[in-house]
């Protein structure tokens, strides 16, 4: 390892020293070094890159410090960190993967149940042949720590390990609010008794807070030219001004990593894992990025808006001078574009829906390239770039955009796993973006085990900021 | 496969099998193979939604009673050919079962069990703790005091077995109905007459109850009292990693068992002696507990240390259908013609289903007595002198 | 317009939209079996990325309203948890067991 330049650290990537920016995640550090492929998908061997940036998906699973399947997006860089890609040919081996990727139709779904079953010896040979191909990632190195250095949502490091892995029982709460966005802050302001507010960000305000602040700071007076963002910023500033009442416990940088009926929650924060129980749960955990249903929707270079916010505001993703496309719908379309602009990217914006007259004017004034009324039909990747084919619904005026980063702003999917695990009955409501409680927003329902549950904000399928706006009326 | 449908089941049948798990489907398949033309299977959920789809998929011959060893051996013989027979890959892989004990006192019992198994022809052998490392090099043998290994034991993927049987049965004309609940069974004049479902009734001279934990309440519909009770058992899968564990490892001391699936996941569970017993389906509780995850993780990391940084991806619970001697109940009852049950496997229904089904189908279609079914008749509990198997684990 | 062979429904297990539809055509019309047969939602993210999308597609294939597609089970945990983390946690009582000493037991009953 050479003497490091100030502000950089040297990681060992695929066996070679790589000097990267200090204070960021492995996935973002590699992206900045033009390493776009972090893993390969198991069946088709598709290249995958930085995607959700929040420890939800599998696209950045790497072998880090001898431990398989570690999320590079949640692992901070440090000197000497060993980072490797894993099994590019997982499941079928590269040659067969190439055949499958080129002609997936040749292999019918579940072919391994139906092919090579007779006679019995052939079936046994087939199993022997495919067994070494199963799974991704090899067993941890002997003496490897039980996890990489802790990022939010990932296990705390071993070494200091066993001790820091808390054997903690935080006891019974009267109310736990998960999510410190606008909806969660409103709920927390009204929470009584022994209450706890949990959010995986380091600050209050939710998933868009950092991005909105960065945009407001960079645009100054110009923010008013983008009314959708000016409105959201004002709303969120008011929400952040809601003083959580004294005595409210805060677990910032914390994630509820599991729930067990009737009322048990498992919290992971910087101090490790803790158990807690609660009488009331306000689920205001927001929504997750949806990938969008187009061909090539798993290519490296594609990101959701929430992934972008996290990568830029938490990990400091550097995009100066990079060409970036933002397409899709809603507030996030404009926020993602403005954030990229604020950080010096060359922005191409392609709103998929009509409207936004003021914003479109501003986009032109800010120097963005605008393709209105188009949606993504196909994405293809090559080198460090991604190419998107855009077209109007039902029309055939195609446009191709080549960029380094493409942000797909689809309607967010309400987060629902913890309420479900506690026994909540949910329904699939396409108009609200995914799985939501049958009851309307903010109706408290009693779960079978006795816990009182309220689902609110984007997690209830409401547009961002709607709860706060309603509360203020 | 078997699509959802809401039309009524056929009004008449030669036999109705209640339960769409491995036992019900294999029995329906074997009945059709023996020439029964109109067999109907009724399943209340999806195929394998009861105990089959929740099980660990293990198949072993290491038992302490001769009847269990012999049944398991026959089952293994069927499993060895099953993918070919059904034309469906069951992912049956003979990685062996490594049984370990942490008690010095278990050594003679394990040696005796191996002798019995060898006498029956099962190729198991007794192992000193250090010999275990040749089978699983990463094992921490510090606390192991005795072990035995049978290379012909193995695992299969429960859903593949279920789908394979269902597809093969369907090709032989079996009518399988999922998401259909049985609401009544009618008997008259000492004979089975009719099965009533929520979508319509089926007149039939023969029923086979193979509904796992729900069998007891179905049998009660025609006045048959089963001594069974039910227990919750939890199980989990880890992330999938490259093959690193060949056999199923199972401890008769603390009840942990784990193997590596054909997707690379570690699949395993651990029994909890404090779990309550149930007999009423309304009480069945298959909620997940953190307690299980913690107990399993403690036991796993102790015996298999490289698993420490691996992740538990998912856990779930299922029901064991238990009997007083931990052995299945097969056959019928003397005063009710056409009635049959296949139940009480006490956590081992997946491994014994193929043989139970084959023998039961023969009994049902030919009426010829069967020694194994006879030894597992319901009346054995009233007659006394039952023999318990000591290797019931998990 | 979009090639369903190139549209990824489940990124973890590499299940395309075309494969999901083909499995439905084979008769896997019920979500739990369809999930296990195709692998949708059974990978490292346990369905965070795909279950809602898959359910919407299934409703479309069945020709019913999305609300009529029953939700497939989401089991704990909700994020990755290592065995060493879990092993360090205190033992909780069995569901429904409110005895004060129902958690960690003295040696003998506890898995070691």
PDB file of C-alpha atoms in Angstrom, chain A residues 245-463:
ATOM      1  CA  UNK A 245     -41.482  16.609  22.589  1.00  0.00           C
ATOM      2  CA  UNK A 246     -38.939  16.229  25.324  1.00  0.00           C
ATOM      3  CA  UNK A 247     -38.483  12.704  26.522  1.00  0.00           C
ATOM      4  CA  UNK A 248     -38.924  11.228  23.055  1.00  0.00           C
ATOM      5  CA  UNK A 249     -36.209   8.650  22.469  1.00  0.00           C
ATOM      6  CA  UNK A 250     -34.349   8.987  19.185  1.00  0.00           C
ATOM      7  CA  UNK A 251     -32.732   6.086  17.366  1.00  0.00           C
ATOM      8  CA  UNK A 252     -31.177   7.823  14.358  1.00  0.00           C
ATOM      9  CA  UNK A 253     -29.106   5.627  12.113  1.00  0.00           C
ATOM     10  CA  UNK A 254     -31.324   2.803  13.317  1.00  0.00           C
ATOM     11  CA  UNK A 255     -33.242   0.165  11.398  1.00  0.00           C
ATOM     12  CA  UNK A 256     -35.949  -2.184  12.536  1.00  0.00           C
ATOM     13  CA  UNK A 257     -34.467  -5.403  11.156  1.00  0.00           C
ATOM     14  CA  UNK A 258     -37.234  -7.740  12.150  1.00  0.00           C
ATOM     15  CA  UNK A 259     -40.537  -7.989  13.942  1.00  0.00           C
ATOM     16  CA  UNK A 260     -42.088 -10.873  15.771  1.00  0.00           C
ATOM     17  CA  UNK A 261     -45.698 -11.203  16.804  1.00  0.00           C
ATOM     18  CA  UNK A 262     -47.252  -9.960  18.887  1.00  0.00           C
ATOM     19  CA  UNK A 263     -45.150  -6.873  19.688  1.00  0.00           C
ATOM     20  CA  UNK A 264     -41.420  -7.594  19.527  1.00  0.00           C
ATOM     21  CA  UNK A 265     -39.122  -5.418  17.410  1.00  0.00           C
ATOM     22  CA  UNK A 266     -35.464  -5.932  16.666  1.00  0.00           C
ATOM     23  CA  UNK A 267     -33.537  -2.659  16.309  1.00  0.00           C
ATOM     24  CA  UNK A 268     -30.060  -2.321  14.846  1.00  0.00           C
ATOM     25  CA  UNK A 269     -28.160   0.906  15.332  1.00  0.00           C
ATOM     26  CA  UNK A 270     -24.521   1.896  15.812  1.00  0.00           C
ATOM     27  CA  UNK A 271     -24.502   0.134  19.142  1.00  0.00           C
ATOM     28  CA  UNK A 272     -25.636  -3.178  17.711  1.00  0.00           C
ATOM     29  CA  UNK A 273     -28.855  -5.094  18.100  1.00  0.00           C
ATOM     30  CA  UNK A 274     -31.504  -4.409  20.701  1.00  0.00           C
ATOM     31  CA  UNK A 275     -34.858  -5.896  21.514  1.00  0.00           C
ATOM     32  CA  UNK A 276     -37.857  -3.808  22.303  1.00  0.00           C
ATOM     33  CA  UNK A 277     -41.576  -4.216  22.658  1.00  0.00           C
ATOM     34  CA  UNK A 278     -44.263  -1.671  22.021  1.00  0.00           C
ATOM     35  CA  UNK A 279     -47.960  -1.093  22.586  1.00  0.00           C
ATOM     36  CA  UNK A 280     -48.328   1.147  19.540  1.00  0.00           C
ATOM     37  CA  UNK A 281     -46.473   1.240  16.271  1.00  0.00           C
ATOM     38  CA  UNK A 282     -46.655   4.122  13.835  1.00  0.00           C
ATOM     39  CA  UNK A 283     -45.265   2.839  10.545  1.00  0.00           C
ATOM     40  CA  UNK A 284     -44.088   5.833   8.556  1.00  0.00           C
ATOM     41  CA  UNK A 285     -41.128   4.171   6.867  1.00  0.00           C
ATOM     42  CA  UNK A 286     -41.900   5.628   3.462  1.00  0.00           C
ATOM     43  CA  UNK A 287     -41.554   3.835   0.162  1.00  0.00           C
ATOM     44  CA  UNK A 288     -38.985   1.897  -1.802  1.00  0.00           C
ATOM     45  CA  UNK A 289     -37.780   2.557  -5.321  1.00  0.00           C
ATOM     46  CA  UNK A 290     -39.516   0.505  -8.001  1.00  0.00           C
ATOM     47  CA  UNK A 291     -37.370  -0.643 -10.883  1.00  0.00           C
ATOM     48  CA  UNK A 292     -39.869  -0.071 -13.686  1.00  0.00           C
ATOM     49  CA  UNK A 293     -40.931  -2.756 -16.116  1.00  0.00           C
ATOM     50  CA  UNK A 294     -38.773  -2.251 -19.194  1.00  0.00           C
ATOM     51  CA  UNK A 295     -36.247  -4.405 -20.973  1.00  0.00           C
ATOM     52  CA  UNK A 296     -32.822  -4.159 -19.405  1.00  0.00           C
ATOM     53  CA  UNK A 297     -34.186  -2.763 -16.143  1.00  0.00           C
ATOM     54  CA  UNK A 298     -31.374  -4.409 -14.179  1.00  0.00           C
ATOM     55  CA  UNK A 299     -28.427  -2.850 -16.007  1.00  0.00           C
ATOM     56  CA  UNK A 300     -25.663  -1.112 -14.083  1.00  0.00           C
ATOM     57  CA  UNK A 301     -26.066   2.649 -14.208  1.00  0.00           C
ATOM     58  CA  UNK A 302     -29.778   2.556 -13.417  1.00  0.00           C
ATOM     59  CA  UNK A 303     -30.779   3.937 -10.056  1.00  0.00           C
ATOM     60  CA  UNK A 304     -33.953   4.852  -8.244  1.00  0.00           C
ATOM     61  CA  UNK A 305     -34.361   8.371  -6.821  1.00  0.00           C
ATOM     62  CA  UNK A 306     -34.053   7.196  -3.225  1.00  0.00           C
ATOM     63  CA  UNK A 307     -30.874   5.356  -4.144  1.00  0.00           C
ATOM     64  CA  UNK A 308     -29.533   8.542  -5.697  1.00  0.00           C
ATOM     65  CA  UNK A 309     -30.399  10.681  -2.647  1.00  0.00           C
ATOM     66  CA  UNK A 310     -28.639   8.235  -0.366  1.00  0.00           C
ATOM     67  CA  UNK A 311     -25.589   7.870  -2.573  1.00  0.00           C
ATOM     68  CA  UNK A 312     -25.208  11.655  -2.990  1.00  0.00           C
ATOM     69  CA  UNK A 313     -26.112  12.918   0.466  1.00  0.00           C
ATOM     70  CA  UNK A 314     -24.742  10.153   2.672  1.00  0.00           C
ATOM     71  CA  UNK A 315     -21.879   8.826   0.574  1.00  0.00           C
ATOM     72  CA  UNK A 316     -21.077  12.041  -1.302  1.00  0.00           C
ATOM     73  CA  UNK A 317     -21.308  10.469  -4.778  1.00  0.00           C
ATOM     74  CA  UNK A 318     -19.351  12.761  -7.117  1.00  0.00           C
ATOM     75  CA  UNK A 319     -21.127  13.393 -10.377  1.00  0.00           C
ATOM     76  CA  UNK A 320     -19.433  16.600 -11.618  1.00  0.00           C
ATOM     77  CA  UNK A 321     -19.371  16.672 -15.371  1.00  0.00           C
ATOM     78  CA  UNK A 322     -21.077  13.294 -15.672  1.00  0.00           C
ATOM     79  CA  UNK A 323     -24.031  12.962 -18.022  1.00  0.00           C
ATOM     80  CA  UNK A 324     -27.133  11.836 -16.180  1.00  0.00           C
ATOM     81  CA  UNK A 325     -30.666  11.096 -17.326  1.00  0.00           C
ATOM     82  CA  UNK A 326     -33.679  11.484 -15.061  1.00  0.00           C
ATOM     83  CA  UNK A 327     -36.993  10.111 -16.214  1.00  0.00           C
ATOM     84  CA  UNK A 328     -40.342   9.187 -14.733  1.00  0.00           C
ATOM     85  CA  UNK A 329     -42.986  10.873 -12.658  1.00  0.00           C
ATOM     86  CA  UNK A 330     -43.681  12.929  -9.587  1.00  0.00           C
ATOM     87  CA  UNK A 331     -41.738  15.063  -7.171  1.00  0.00           C
ATOM     88  CA  UNK A 332     -38.756  12.724  -7.353  1.00  0.00           C
ATOM     89  CA  UNK A 333     -38.279  13.389 -11.066  1.00  0.00           C
ATOM     90  CA  UNK A 334     -37.547  17.034 -10.318  1.00  0.00           C
ATOM     91  CA  UNK A 335     -35.716  16.499  -7.076  1.00  0.00           C
ATOM     92  CA  UNK A 336     -33.356  13.932  -8.583  1.00  0.00           C
ATOM     93  CA  UNK A 337     -32.656  16.168 -11.564  1.00  0.00           C
ATOM     94  CA  UNK A 338     -32.090  19.234  -9.387  1.00  0.00           C
ATOM     95  CA  UNK A 339     -29.808  17.296  -7.057  1.00  0.00           C
ATOM     96  CA  UNK A 340     -27.699  16.088  -9.963  1.00  0.00           C
ATOM     97  CA  UNK A 341     -27.620  19.640 -11.281  1.00  0.00           C
ATOM     98  CA  UNK A 342     -26.625  20.954  -7.868  1.00  0.00           C
ATOM     99  CA  UNK A 343     -23.699  18.539  -7.869  1.00  0.00           C
ATOM    100  CA  UNK A 344     -22.523  19.565 -11.301  1.00  0.00           C
ATOM    101  CA  UNK A 345     -23.865  16.792 -13.512  1.00  0.00           C
ATOM    102  CA  UNK A 346     -25.024  17.370 -17.084  1.00  0.00           C
ATOM    103  CA  UNK A 347     -28.722  16.743 -16.714  1.00  0.00           C
ATOM    104  CA  UNK A 348     -31.078  15.257 -19.286  1.00  0.00           C
ATOM    105  CA  UNK A 349     -34.671  15.170 -18.073  1.00  0.00           C
ATOM    106  CA  UNK A 350     -37.478  13.132 -19.643  1.00  0.00           C
ATOM    107  CA  UNK A 351     -40.792  13.591 -17.813  1.00  0.00           C
ATOM    108  CA  UNK A 352     -43.070  10.681 -18.693  1.00  0.00           C
ATOM    109  CA  UNK A 353     -46.291  12.489 -17.960  1.00  0.00           C
ATOM    110  CA  UNK A 354     -47.685  15.767 -19.252  1.00  0.00           C
ATOM    111  CA  UNK A 355     -47.747  18.837 -17.046  1.00  0.00           C
ATOM    112  CA  UNK A 356     -45.043  20.688 -15.127  1.00  0.00           C
ATOM    113  CA  UNK A 357     -45.204  23.912 -17.217  1.00  0.00           C
ATOM    114  CA  UNK A 358     -43.218  26.039 -14.734  1.00  0.00           C
ATOM    115  CA  UNK A 359     -40.661  23.337 -14.068  1.00  0.00           C
ATOM    116  CA  UNK A 360     -40.086  22.664 -17.765  1.00  0.00           C
ATOM    117  CA  UNK A 361     -39.355  26.349 -18.274  1.00  0.00           C
ATOM    118  CA  UNK A 362     -36.893  26.278 -15.391  1.00  0.00           C
ATOM    119  CA  UNK A 363     -35.258  23.125 -16.754  1.00  0.00           C
ATOM    120  CA  UNK A 364     -34.510  24.921 -20.000  1.00  0.00           C
ATOM    121  CA  UNK A 365     -33.173  27.949 -18.148  1.00  0.00           C
ATOM    122  CA  UNK A 366     -30.910  25.759 -16.011  1.00  0.00           C
ATOM    123  CA  UNK A 367     -29.434  24.245 -19.151  1.00  0.00           C
ATOM    124  CA  UNK A 368     -30.958  20.787 -18.877  1.00  0.00           C
ATOM    125  CA  UNK A 369     -31.734  18.832 -22.000  1.00  0.00           C
ATOM    126  CA  UNK A 370     -35.475  18.132 -22.020  1.00  0.00           C
ATOM    127  CA  UNK A 371     -37.343  15.255 -23.729  1.00  0.00           C
ATOM    128  CA  UNK A 372     -40.960  15.629 -22.651  1.00  0.00           C
ATOM    129  CA  UNK A 373     -43.563  12.886 -22.724  1.00  0.00           C
ATOM    130  CA  UNK A 374     -41.208   9.956 -23.147  1.00  0.00           C
ATOM    131  CA  UNK A 375     -40.757   6.817 -21.137  1.00  0.00           C
ATOM    132  CA  UNK A 376     -37.996   4.233 -21.054  1.00  0.00           C
ATOM    133  CA  UNK A 377     -38.475   1.299 -23.389  1.00  0.00           C
ATOM    134  CA  UNK A 378     -35.133  -0.353 -23.105  1.00  0.00           C
ATOM    135  CA  UNK A 379     -31.790   0.025 -21.395  1.00  0.00           C
ATOM    136  CA  UNK A 380     -28.522  -1.401 -22.642  1.00  0.00           C
ATOM    137  CA  UNK A 381     -25.182  -1.089 -20.963  1.00  0.00           C
ATOM    138  CA  UNK A 382     -21.716  -0.878 -22.426  1.00  0.00           C
ATOM    139  CA  UNK A 383     -18.508   0.101 -20.683  1.00  0.00           C
ATOM    140  CA  UNK A 384     -19.074   2.809 -18.145  1.00  0.00           C
ATOM    141  CA  UNK A 385     -22.155   4.062 -19.977  1.00  0.00           C
ATOM    142  CA  UNK A 386     -25.765   3.091 -20.172  1.00  0.00           C
ATOM    143  CA  UNK A 387     -27.915   3.744 -23.211  1.00  0.00           C
ATOM    144  CA  UNK A 388     -31.653   4.236 -22.902  1.00  0.00           C
ATOM    145  CA  UNK A 389     -34.193   4.099 -25.659  1.00  0.00           C
ATOM    146  CA  UNK A 390     -37.103   6.408 -24.904  1.00  0.00           C
ATOM    147  CA  UNK A 391     -40.382   6.576 -26.705  1.00  0.00           C
ATOM    148  CA  UNK A 392     -43.807   8.167 -26.353  1.00  0.00           C
ATOM    149  CA  UNK A 393     -46.633   5.871 -25.241  1.00  0.00           C
ATOM    150  CA  UNK A 394     -48.199   4.493 -28.385  1.00  0.00           C
ATOM    151  CA  UNK A 395     -45.993   6.540 -30.682  1.00  0.00           C
ATOM    152  CA  UNK A 396     -42.827   5.694 -32.501  1.00  0.00           C
ATOM    153  CA  UNK A 397     -40.665   8.792 -32.190  1.00  0.00           C
ATOM    154  CA  UNK A 398     -37.729   7.152 -30.453  1.00  0.00           C
ATOM    155  CA  UNK A 399     -34.901   8.967 -28.736  1.00  0.00           C
ATOM    156  CA  UNK A 400     -31.686   7.412 -27.527  1.00  0.00           C
ATOM    157  CA  UNK A 401     -29.808   8.868 -24.602  1.00  0.00           C
ATOM    158  CA  UNK A 402     -26.338   7.783 -23.615  1.00  0.00           C
ATOM    159  CA  UNK A 403     -25.303   8.617 -20.056  1.00  0.00           C
ATOM    160  CA  UNK A 404     -23.395   7.389 -17.052  1.00  0.00           C
ATOM    161  CA  UNK A 405     -26.288   7.429 -14.674  1.00  0.00           C
ATOM    162  CA  UNK A 406     -30.005   7.032 -15.301  1.00  0.00           C
ATOM    163  CA  UNK A 407     -32.466   7.719 -12.522  1.00  0.00           C
ATOM    164  CA  UNK A 408     -35.818   5.998 -12.984  1.00  0.00           C
ATOM    165  CA  UNK A 409     -38.464   7.803 -10.932  1.00  0.00           C
ATOM    166  CA  UNK A 410     -41.323   5.333 -10.752  1.00  0.00           C
ATOM    167  CA  UNK A 411     -44.056   5.534  -8.176  1.00  0.00           C
ATOM    168  CA  UNK A 412     -42.572   4.391  -4.853  1.00  0.00           C
ATOM    169  CA  UNK A 413     -43.661   1.100  -3.317  1.00  0.00           C
ATOM    170  CA  UNK A 414     -44.917   1.454   0.252  1.00  0.00           C
ATOM    171  CA  UNK A 415     -42.682  -0.342   2.748  1.00  0.00           C
ATOM    172  CA  UNK A 416     -44.748  -3.017   4.460  1.00  0.00           C
ATOM    173  CA  UNK A 417     -42.617  -5.854   5.789  1.00  0.00           C
ATOM    174  CA  UNK A 418     -42.635  -4.979   9.488  1.00  0.00           C
ATOM    175  CA  UNK A 419     -46.424  -4.409   9.716  1.00  0.00           C
ATOM    176  CA  UNK A 420     -46.933  -7.684   7.851  1.00  0.00           C
ATOM    177  CA  UNK A 421     -44.639  -9.558  10.214  1.00  0.00           C
ATOM    178  CA  UNK A 422     -46.636  -8.206  13.129  1.00  0.00           C
ATOM    179  CA  UNK A 423     -49.825  -9.624  11.655  1.00  0.00           C
ATOM    180  CA  UNK A 424     -51.294  -6.641   9.785  1.00  0.00           C
ATOM    181  CA  UNK A 425     -53.707  -7.485   7.009  1.00  0.00           C
ATOM    182  CA  UNK A 426     -52.619  -5.747   3.844  1.00  0.00           C
ATOM    183  CA  UNK A 427     -54.025  -5.533   0.372  1.00  0.00           C
ATOM    184  CA  UNK A 428     -52.435  -4.862  -2.963  1.00  0.00           C
ATOM    185  CA  UNK A 429     -53.675  -1.487  -4.131  1.00  0.00           C
ATOM    186  CA  UNK A 430     -52.122  -0.463  -7.416  1.00  0.00           C
ATOM    187  CA  UNK A 431     -53.486   3.054  -7.045  1.00  0.00           C
ATOM    188  CA  UNK A 432     -51.506   3.413  -3.810  1.00  0.00           C
ATOM    189  CA  UNK A 433     -48.354   1.836  -5.243  1.00  0.00           C
ATOM    190  CA  UNK A 434     -48.295  -1.568  -3.553  1.00  0.00           C
ATOM    191  CA  UNK A 435     -49.226  -3.304  -0.323  1.00  0.00           C
ATOM    192  CA  UNK A 436     -51.087  -1.060   2.106  1.00  0.00           C
ATOM    193  CA  UNK A 437     -53.548  -1.549   4.956  1.00  0.00           C
ATOM    194  CA  UNK A 438     -57.147  -1.919   3.903  1.00  0.00           C
ATOM    195  CA  UNK A 439     -58.061   0.886   6.261  1.00  0.00           C
ATOM    196  CA  UNK A 440     -57.562   4.463   5.208  1.00  0.00           C
ATOM    197  CA  UNK A 441     -54.500   6.363   6.294  1.00  0.00           C
ATOM    198  CA  UNK A 442     -53.986   7.133   9.964  1.00  0.00           C
ATOM    199  CA  UNK A 443     -56.731   4.850  11.160  1.00  0.00           C
ATOM    200  CA  UNK A 444     -55.349   2.955  14.082  1.00  0.00           C
ATOM    201  CA  UNK A 445     -56.075  -0.740  13.919  1.00  0.00           C
ATOM    202  CA  UNK A 446     -55.629  -3.399  16.554  1.00  0.00           C
ATOM    203  CA  UNK A 447     -53.580  -6.356  15.327  1.00  0.00           C
ATOM    204  CA  UNK A 448     -54.521  -9.889  16.406  1.00  0.00           C
ATOM    205  CA  UNK A 449     -51.822  -9.854  19.103  1.00  0.00           C
ATOM    206  CA  UNK A 450     -53.135  -6.603  20.599  1.00  0.00           C
ATOM    207  CA  UNK A 451     -50.621  -4.148  19.116  1.00  0.00           C
ATOM    208  CA  UNK A 452     -52.096  -0.891  17.831  1.00  0.00           C
ATOM    209  CA  UNK A 453     -50.829  -0.093  14.350  1.00  0.00           C
ATOM    210  CA  UNK A 454     -51.033   3.082  12.302  1.00  0.00           C
ATOM    211  CA  UNK A 455     -49.599   3.202   8.807  1.00  0.00           C
ATOM    212  CA  UNK A 456     -49.096   6.691   7.481  1.00  0.00           C
ATOM    213  CA  UNK A 457     -47.339   8.793   4.868  1.00  0.00           C
ATOM    214  CA  UNK A 458     -45.839   7.201   1.793  1.00  0.00           C
ATOM    215  CA  UNK A 459     -46.007   3.827   3.525  1.00  0.00           C
ATOM    216  CA  UNK A 460     -49.781   4.226   3.332  1.00  0.00           C
ATOM    217  CA  UNK A 461     -49.578   5.064  -0.347  1.00  0.00           C
ATOM    218  CA  UNK A 462     -49.935   8.832   0.096  1.00  0.00           C
ATOM    219  CA  UNK A 463     -47.928  11.283  -1.994  1.00  0.00           C
TER     220      UNK A 463
END
